[in-house]
CSV table of C-alpha atoms and ligand atoms in Angstrom, one decimal:
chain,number,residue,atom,x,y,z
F,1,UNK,CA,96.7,128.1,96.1
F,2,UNK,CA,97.2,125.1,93.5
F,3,UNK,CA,96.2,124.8,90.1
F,4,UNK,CA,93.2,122.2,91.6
F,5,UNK,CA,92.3,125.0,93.9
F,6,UNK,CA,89.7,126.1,90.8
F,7,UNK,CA,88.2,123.1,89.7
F,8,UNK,CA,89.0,119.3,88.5
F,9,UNK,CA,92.0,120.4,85.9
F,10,UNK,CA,94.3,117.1,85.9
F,11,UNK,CA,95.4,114.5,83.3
F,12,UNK,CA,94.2,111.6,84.4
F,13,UNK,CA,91.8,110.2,87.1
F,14,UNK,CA,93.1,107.5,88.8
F,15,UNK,CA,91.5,107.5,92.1
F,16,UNK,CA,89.6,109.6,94.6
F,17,UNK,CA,91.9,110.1,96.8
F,18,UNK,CA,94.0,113.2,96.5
F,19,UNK,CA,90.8,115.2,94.9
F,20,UNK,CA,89.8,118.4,96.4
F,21,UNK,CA,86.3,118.8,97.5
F,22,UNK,CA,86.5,121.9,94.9
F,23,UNK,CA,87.3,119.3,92.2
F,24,UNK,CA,84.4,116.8,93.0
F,25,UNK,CA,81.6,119.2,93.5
F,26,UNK,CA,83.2,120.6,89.7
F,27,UNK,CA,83.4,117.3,88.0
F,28,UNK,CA,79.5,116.4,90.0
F,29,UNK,CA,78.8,120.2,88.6
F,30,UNK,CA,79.6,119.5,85.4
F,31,UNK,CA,77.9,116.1,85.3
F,32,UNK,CA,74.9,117.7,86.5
F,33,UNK,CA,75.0,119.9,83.3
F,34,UNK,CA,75.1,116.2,81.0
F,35,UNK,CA,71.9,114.6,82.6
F,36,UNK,CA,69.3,116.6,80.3
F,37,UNK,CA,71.8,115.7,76.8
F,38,UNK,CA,71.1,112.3,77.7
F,39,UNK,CA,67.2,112.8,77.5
F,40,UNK,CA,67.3,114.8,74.3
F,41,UNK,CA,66.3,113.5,71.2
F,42,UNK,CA,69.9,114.6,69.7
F,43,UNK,CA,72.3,113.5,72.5
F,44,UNK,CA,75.2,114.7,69.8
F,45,UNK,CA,77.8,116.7,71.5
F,46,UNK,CA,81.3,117.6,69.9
F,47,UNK,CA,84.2,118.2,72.6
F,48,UNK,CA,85.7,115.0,71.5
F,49,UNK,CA,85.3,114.9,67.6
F,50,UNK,CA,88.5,114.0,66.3
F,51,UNK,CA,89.9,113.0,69.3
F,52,UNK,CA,90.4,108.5,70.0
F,53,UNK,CA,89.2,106.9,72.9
F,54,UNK,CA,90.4,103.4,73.8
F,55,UNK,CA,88.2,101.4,76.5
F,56,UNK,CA,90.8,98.5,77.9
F,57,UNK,CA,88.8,96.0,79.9
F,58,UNK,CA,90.8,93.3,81.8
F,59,UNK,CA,87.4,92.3,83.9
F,60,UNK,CA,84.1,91.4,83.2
F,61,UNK,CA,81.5,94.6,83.1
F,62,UNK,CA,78.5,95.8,81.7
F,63,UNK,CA,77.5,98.8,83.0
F,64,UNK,CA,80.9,101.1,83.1
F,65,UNK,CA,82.2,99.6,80.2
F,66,UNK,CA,78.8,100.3,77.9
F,67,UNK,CA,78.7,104.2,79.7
F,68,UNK,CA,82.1,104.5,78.7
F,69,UNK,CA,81.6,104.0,75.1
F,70,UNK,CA,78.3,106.0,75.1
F,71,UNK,CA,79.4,108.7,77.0
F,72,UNK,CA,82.8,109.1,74.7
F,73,UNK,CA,80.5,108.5,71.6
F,74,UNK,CA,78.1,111.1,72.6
F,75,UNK,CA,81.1,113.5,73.0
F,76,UNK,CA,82.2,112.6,69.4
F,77,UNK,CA,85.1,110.6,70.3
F,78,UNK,CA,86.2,107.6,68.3
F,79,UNK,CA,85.4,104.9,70.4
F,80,UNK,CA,87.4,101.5,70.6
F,81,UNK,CA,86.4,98.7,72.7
F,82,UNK,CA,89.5,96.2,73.1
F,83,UNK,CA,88.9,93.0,73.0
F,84,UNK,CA,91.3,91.8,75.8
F,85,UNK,CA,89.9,88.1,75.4
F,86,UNK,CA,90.9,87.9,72.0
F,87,UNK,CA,94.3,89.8,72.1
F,88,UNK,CA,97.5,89.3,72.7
F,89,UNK,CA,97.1,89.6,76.3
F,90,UNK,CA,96.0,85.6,76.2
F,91,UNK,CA,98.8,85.0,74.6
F,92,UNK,CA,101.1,86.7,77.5
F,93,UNK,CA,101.8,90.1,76.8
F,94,UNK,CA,102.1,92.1,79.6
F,95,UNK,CA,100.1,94.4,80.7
F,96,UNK,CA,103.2,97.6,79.9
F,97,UNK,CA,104.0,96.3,76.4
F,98,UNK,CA,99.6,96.3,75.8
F,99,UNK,CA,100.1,99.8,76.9
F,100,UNK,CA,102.7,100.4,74.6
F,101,UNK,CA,101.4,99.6,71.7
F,102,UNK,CA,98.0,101.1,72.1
F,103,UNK,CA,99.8,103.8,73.0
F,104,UNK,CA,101.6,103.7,69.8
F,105,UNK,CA,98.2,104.5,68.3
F,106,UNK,CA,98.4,108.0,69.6
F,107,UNK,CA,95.0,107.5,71.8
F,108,UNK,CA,93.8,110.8,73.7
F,109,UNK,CA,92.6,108.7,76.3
F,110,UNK,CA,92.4,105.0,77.9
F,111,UNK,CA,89.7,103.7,80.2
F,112,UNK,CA,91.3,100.8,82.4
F,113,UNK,CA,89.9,97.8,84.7
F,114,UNK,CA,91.8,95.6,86.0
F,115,UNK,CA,92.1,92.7,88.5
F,116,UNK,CA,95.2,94.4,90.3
F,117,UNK,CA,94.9,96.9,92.6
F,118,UNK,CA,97.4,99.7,91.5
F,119,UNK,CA,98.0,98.5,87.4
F,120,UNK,CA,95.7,101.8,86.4
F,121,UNK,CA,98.1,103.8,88.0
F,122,UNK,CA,101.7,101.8,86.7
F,123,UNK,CA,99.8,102.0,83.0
F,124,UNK,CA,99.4,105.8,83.3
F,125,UNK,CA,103.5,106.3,84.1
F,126,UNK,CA,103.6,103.9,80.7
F,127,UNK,CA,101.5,106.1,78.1
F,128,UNK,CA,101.5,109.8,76.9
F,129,UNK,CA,97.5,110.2,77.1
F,130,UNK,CA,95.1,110.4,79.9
F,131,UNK,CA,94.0,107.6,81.8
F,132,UNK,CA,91.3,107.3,83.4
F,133,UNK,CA,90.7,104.3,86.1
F,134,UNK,CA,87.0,102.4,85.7
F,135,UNK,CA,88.1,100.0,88.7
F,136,UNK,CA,91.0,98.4,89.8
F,137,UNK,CA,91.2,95.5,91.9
F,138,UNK,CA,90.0,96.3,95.6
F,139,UNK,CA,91.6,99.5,95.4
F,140,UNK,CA,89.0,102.4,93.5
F,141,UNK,CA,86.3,103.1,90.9
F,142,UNK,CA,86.1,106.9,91.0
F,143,UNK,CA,83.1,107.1,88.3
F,144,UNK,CA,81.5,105.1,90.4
F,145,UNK,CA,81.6,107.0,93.3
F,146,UNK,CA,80.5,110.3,91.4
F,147,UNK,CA,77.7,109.0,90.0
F,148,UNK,CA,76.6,107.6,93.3
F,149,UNK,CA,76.8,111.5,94.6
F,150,UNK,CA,75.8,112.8,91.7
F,151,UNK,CA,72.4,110.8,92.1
F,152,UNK,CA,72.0,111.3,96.1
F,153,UNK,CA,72.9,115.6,95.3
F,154,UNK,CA,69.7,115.1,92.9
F,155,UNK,CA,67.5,113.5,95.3
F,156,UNK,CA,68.6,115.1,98.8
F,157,UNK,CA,69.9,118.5,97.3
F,158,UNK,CA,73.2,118.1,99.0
F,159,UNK,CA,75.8,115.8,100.6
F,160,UNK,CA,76.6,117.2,103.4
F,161,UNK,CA,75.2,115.7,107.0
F,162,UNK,CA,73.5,112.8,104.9
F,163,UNK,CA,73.3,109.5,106.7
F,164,UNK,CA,74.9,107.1,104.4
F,165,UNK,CA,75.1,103.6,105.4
F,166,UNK,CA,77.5,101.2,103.5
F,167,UNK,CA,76.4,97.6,103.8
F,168,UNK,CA,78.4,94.1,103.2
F,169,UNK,CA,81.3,92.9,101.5
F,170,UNK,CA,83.4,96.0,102.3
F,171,UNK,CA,86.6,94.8,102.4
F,172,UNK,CA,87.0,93.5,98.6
F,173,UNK,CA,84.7,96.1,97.0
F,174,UNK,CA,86.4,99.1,95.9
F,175,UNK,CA,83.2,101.4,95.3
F,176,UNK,CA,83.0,101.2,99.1
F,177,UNK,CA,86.4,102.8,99.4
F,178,UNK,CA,86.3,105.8,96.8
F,179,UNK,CA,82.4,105.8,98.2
F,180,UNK,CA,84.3,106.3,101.6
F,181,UNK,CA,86.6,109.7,100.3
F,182,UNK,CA,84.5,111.1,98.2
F,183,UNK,CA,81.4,111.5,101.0
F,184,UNK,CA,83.4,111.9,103.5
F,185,UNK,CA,85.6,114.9,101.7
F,186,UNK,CA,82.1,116.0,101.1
F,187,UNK,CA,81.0,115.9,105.0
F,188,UNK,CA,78.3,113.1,104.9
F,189,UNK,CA,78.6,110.7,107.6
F,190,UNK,CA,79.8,107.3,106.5
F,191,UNK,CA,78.6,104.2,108.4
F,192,UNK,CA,79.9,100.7,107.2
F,193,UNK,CA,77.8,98.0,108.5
F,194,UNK,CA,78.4,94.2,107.4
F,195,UNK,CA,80.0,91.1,109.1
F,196,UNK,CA,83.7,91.7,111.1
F,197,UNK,CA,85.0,89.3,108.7
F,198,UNK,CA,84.6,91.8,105.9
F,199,UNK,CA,85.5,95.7,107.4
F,200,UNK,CA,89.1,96.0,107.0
F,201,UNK,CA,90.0,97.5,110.6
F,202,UNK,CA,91.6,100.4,108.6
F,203,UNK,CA,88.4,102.0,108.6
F,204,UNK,CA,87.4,101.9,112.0
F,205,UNK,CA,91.2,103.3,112.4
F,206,UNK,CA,89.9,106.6,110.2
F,207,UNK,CA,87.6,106.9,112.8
F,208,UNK,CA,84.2,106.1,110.8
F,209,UNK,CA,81.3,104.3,112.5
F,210,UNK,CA,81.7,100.7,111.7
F,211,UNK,CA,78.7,98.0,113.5
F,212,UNK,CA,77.6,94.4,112.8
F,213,UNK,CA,74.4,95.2,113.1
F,214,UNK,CA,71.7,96.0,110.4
F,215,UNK,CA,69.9,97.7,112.8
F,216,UNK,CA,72.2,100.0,114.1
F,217,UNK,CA,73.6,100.7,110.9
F,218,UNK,CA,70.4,102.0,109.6
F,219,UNK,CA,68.9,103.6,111.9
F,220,UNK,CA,67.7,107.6,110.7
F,221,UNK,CA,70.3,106.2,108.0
F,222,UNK,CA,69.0,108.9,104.8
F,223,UNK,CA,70.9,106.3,102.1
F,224,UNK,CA,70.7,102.5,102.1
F,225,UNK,CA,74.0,101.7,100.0
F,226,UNK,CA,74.2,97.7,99.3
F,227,UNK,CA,77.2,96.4,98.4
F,228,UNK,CA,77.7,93.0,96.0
F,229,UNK,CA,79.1,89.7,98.0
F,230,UNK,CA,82.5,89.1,96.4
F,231,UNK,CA,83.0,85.6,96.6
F,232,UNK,CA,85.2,85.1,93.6
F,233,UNK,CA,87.2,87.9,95.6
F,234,UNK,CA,87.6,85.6,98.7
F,235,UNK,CA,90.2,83.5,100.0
F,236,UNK,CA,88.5,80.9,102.9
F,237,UNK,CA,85.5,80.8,104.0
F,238,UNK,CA,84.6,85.2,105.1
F,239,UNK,CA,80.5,84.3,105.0
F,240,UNK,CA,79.0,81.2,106.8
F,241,UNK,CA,76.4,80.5,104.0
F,242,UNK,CA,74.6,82.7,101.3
F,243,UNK,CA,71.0,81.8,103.5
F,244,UNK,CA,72.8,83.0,106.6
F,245,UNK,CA,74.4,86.7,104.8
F,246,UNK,CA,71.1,87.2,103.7
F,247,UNK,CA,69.2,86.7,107.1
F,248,UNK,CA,71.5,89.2,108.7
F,249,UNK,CA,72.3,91.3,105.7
F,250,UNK,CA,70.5,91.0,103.3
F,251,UNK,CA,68.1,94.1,102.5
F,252,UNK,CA,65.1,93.4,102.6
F,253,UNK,CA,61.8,95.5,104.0
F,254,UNK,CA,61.8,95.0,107.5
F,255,UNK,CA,65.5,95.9,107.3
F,256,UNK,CA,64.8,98.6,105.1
F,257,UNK,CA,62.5,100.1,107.5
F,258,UNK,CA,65.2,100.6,110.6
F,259,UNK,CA,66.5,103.8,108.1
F,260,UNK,CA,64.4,107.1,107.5
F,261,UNK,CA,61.1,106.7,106.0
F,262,UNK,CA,62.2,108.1,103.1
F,263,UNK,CA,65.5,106.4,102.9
F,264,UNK,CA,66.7,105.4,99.3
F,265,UNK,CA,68.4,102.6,98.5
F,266,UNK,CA,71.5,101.8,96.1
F,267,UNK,CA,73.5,99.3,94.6
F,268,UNK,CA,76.4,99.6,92.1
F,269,UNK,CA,75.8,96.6,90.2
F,270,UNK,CA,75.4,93.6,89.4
F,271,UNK,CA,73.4,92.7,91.9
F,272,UNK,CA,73.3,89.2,94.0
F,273,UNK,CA,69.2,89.4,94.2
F,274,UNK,CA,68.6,87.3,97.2
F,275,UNK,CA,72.3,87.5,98.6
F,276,UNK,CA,72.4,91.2,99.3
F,277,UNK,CA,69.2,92.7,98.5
F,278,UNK,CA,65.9,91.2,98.2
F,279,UNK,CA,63.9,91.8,94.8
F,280,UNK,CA,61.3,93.6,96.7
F,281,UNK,CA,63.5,96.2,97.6
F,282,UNK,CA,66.0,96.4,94.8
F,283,UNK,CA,62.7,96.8,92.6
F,284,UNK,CA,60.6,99.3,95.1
F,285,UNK,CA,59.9,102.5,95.5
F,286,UNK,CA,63.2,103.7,97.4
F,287,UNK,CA,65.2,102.1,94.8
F,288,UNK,CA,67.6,104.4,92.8
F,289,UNK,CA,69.1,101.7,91.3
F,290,UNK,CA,68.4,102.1,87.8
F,291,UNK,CA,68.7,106.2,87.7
F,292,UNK,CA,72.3,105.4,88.8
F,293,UNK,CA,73.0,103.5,85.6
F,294,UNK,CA,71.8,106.9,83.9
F,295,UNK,CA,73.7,109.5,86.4
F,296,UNK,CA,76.8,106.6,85.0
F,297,UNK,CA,77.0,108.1,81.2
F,298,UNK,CA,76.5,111.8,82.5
F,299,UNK,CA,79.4,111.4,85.4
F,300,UNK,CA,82.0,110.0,82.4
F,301,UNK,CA,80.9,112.4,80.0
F,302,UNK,CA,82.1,114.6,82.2
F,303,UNK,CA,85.6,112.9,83.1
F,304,UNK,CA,86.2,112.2,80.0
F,305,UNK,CA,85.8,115.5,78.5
F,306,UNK,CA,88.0,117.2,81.8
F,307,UNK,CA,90.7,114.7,81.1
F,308,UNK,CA,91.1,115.5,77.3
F,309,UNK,CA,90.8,119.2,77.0
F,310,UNK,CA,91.5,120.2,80.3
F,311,UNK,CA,94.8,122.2,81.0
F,312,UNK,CA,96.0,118.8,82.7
F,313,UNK,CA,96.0,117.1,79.4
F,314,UNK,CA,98.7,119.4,78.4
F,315,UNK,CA,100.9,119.6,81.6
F,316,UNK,CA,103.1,116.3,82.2
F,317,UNK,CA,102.9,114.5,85.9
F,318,UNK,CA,99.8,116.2,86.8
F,319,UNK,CA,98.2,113.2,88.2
Y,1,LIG,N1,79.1,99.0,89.0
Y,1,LIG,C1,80.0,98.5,88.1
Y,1,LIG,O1,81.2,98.7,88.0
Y,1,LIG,O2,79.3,97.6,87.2
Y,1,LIG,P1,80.0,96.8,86.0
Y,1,LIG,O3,81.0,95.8,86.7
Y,1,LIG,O4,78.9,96.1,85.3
Y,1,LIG,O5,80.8,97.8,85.2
């Protein structure tokens, strides 16, 4: 048995892949636990005081960035938000000598995006702290995937044998892919559905269900999970027109209705409205859209406070 046989107890996160299923139902656990703090009058908590949190944003975001702050704030942490548009970074420092001089600072922890698939990893082997990875490239965005389980537990009271179809721009999204090992290391049954153009055959190679066809896709689906259309990701022309994804993949109701009646819908955000999902929907009744953006500040409370007092913290090259 390993030290992760008990629970999430490592330094950094850096990706889904690798985790236990006893270390993402402990991390969704203790999120769980963070969800009635953030609806208290006194959100206040104290398992950070004293300790420096450094948010390191090479990409645009609103929503991870701003639960990143909260969440560490409402842990007590000091909070830094680095302002890589007006730093040295413009001026051509790399992304190792950023690293190590904030790591100079003596940070407990650093919360990276970045453009490249792979830099939040390279930056860990760079710093002392923990690191924890809010999106790189194509490659992960494990807080987004637990908060996406962490809001479908909520509403379906499990995981497991869930119907979860993943819709559109697969191939350049990387919440589809830690989407993809964390409900499938959870037993749900993962369908990707969007244009051949964008599913990377890998997947159908792992054996999950992969169709064309919004139909198929959805049928007795229990979760509707839209994806944004990457352009600025692509390279030649992946989608014949915006007007065109959205006849044949864009959600709207009548598509919406090939899933379970009670089918609910998700998006990570920012949303294309009238690319990939129609306002009607994205706005509606199934929509889980915005409680996502809540389950967000509960899921990195909780990674941020495993990271920094966990026994990981203190045991070097536990990844
Ligand atoms: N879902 C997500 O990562 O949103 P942001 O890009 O706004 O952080």
């Amino acid at each position: 048995m390993t030290m992760t046989d008990y629970g999430f107890d490592r330094r950094h996160l850096l990706g889904i892949e690798g985790l236990t299923r006893l270390e993402i139902l402990d991390l969704l656990d203790r999120a769980e636990a963070n969800v009635e703090i953030g609806r208290q009058a006194n959100k206040k908590r104290d398992s950070l005081s004293g300790r420096t949190q450094i948010n390191l944003f090479f990409e645009a975001s609103t929503r991870t960035q701003s639960s990143f702050e909260l969440a560490g704030k409402r842990l007590g942490a000091d909070v830094m938000n680095m302002a890589v548009a007006a730093s040295s970074v413009k001026k051509g420092e790399t992304l190792i000598d950023t690293a190590a001089t904030l790591n100079a600072m003596n940070p407990d922890v650093i919360v990276v995006r970045h453009h490249a698939s792979g830099a939040v990893a390279l930056l860990a082997q760079k710093v002392d702290c923990s690191v924890v990875n809010a999106g790189d490239g194509a490659h992960e965005h494990p807080t987004q995937a637990l908060l996406d389980a962490l809001t479908i537990r909520r509403h379906k009271g499990r995981i497991e044998r869930l119907t979860i179809a993943i819709c559109g721009d697969i191939m350049h999204s990387r919440v589809a892919r830690s989407n993809i090992l964390l409900l499938t290391a959870l037993d749900a049954r993962v369908r990707l559905v969007g244009p051949s153009t964008l599913i990377p055959s890998a997947f159908r190679d792992m054996g999950l269900e992969v169709t064309t066809s919004m139909r198929e896709g959805l049928k007795d689906a229990d979760i509707v999970m839209m994806l944004r259309l990457q352009r600025e990701r692509m390279q030649g022309s992946l989608v014949p027109s915006v007007r065109e994804y959205f006849h044949y993949y864009g959600l709207d109701p009548e598509k919406l209705a090939f899933a379970k009646p009670d089918a609910l819908v998700m998006h990570p955000g920012p949303m294309n409205r009238g690319v990939e999902i129609d306002p009607q929907v994205a706005d509606g009744p199934q929509s889980l859209i915005r409680e996502q953006v809540e389950m967000g500040v509960a899921v990195r409370m909780a990674v941020l406070d495993a990271v920094v007092n966990g026994r990981g913290a203190r045991t070097e090259g536990s990844a």
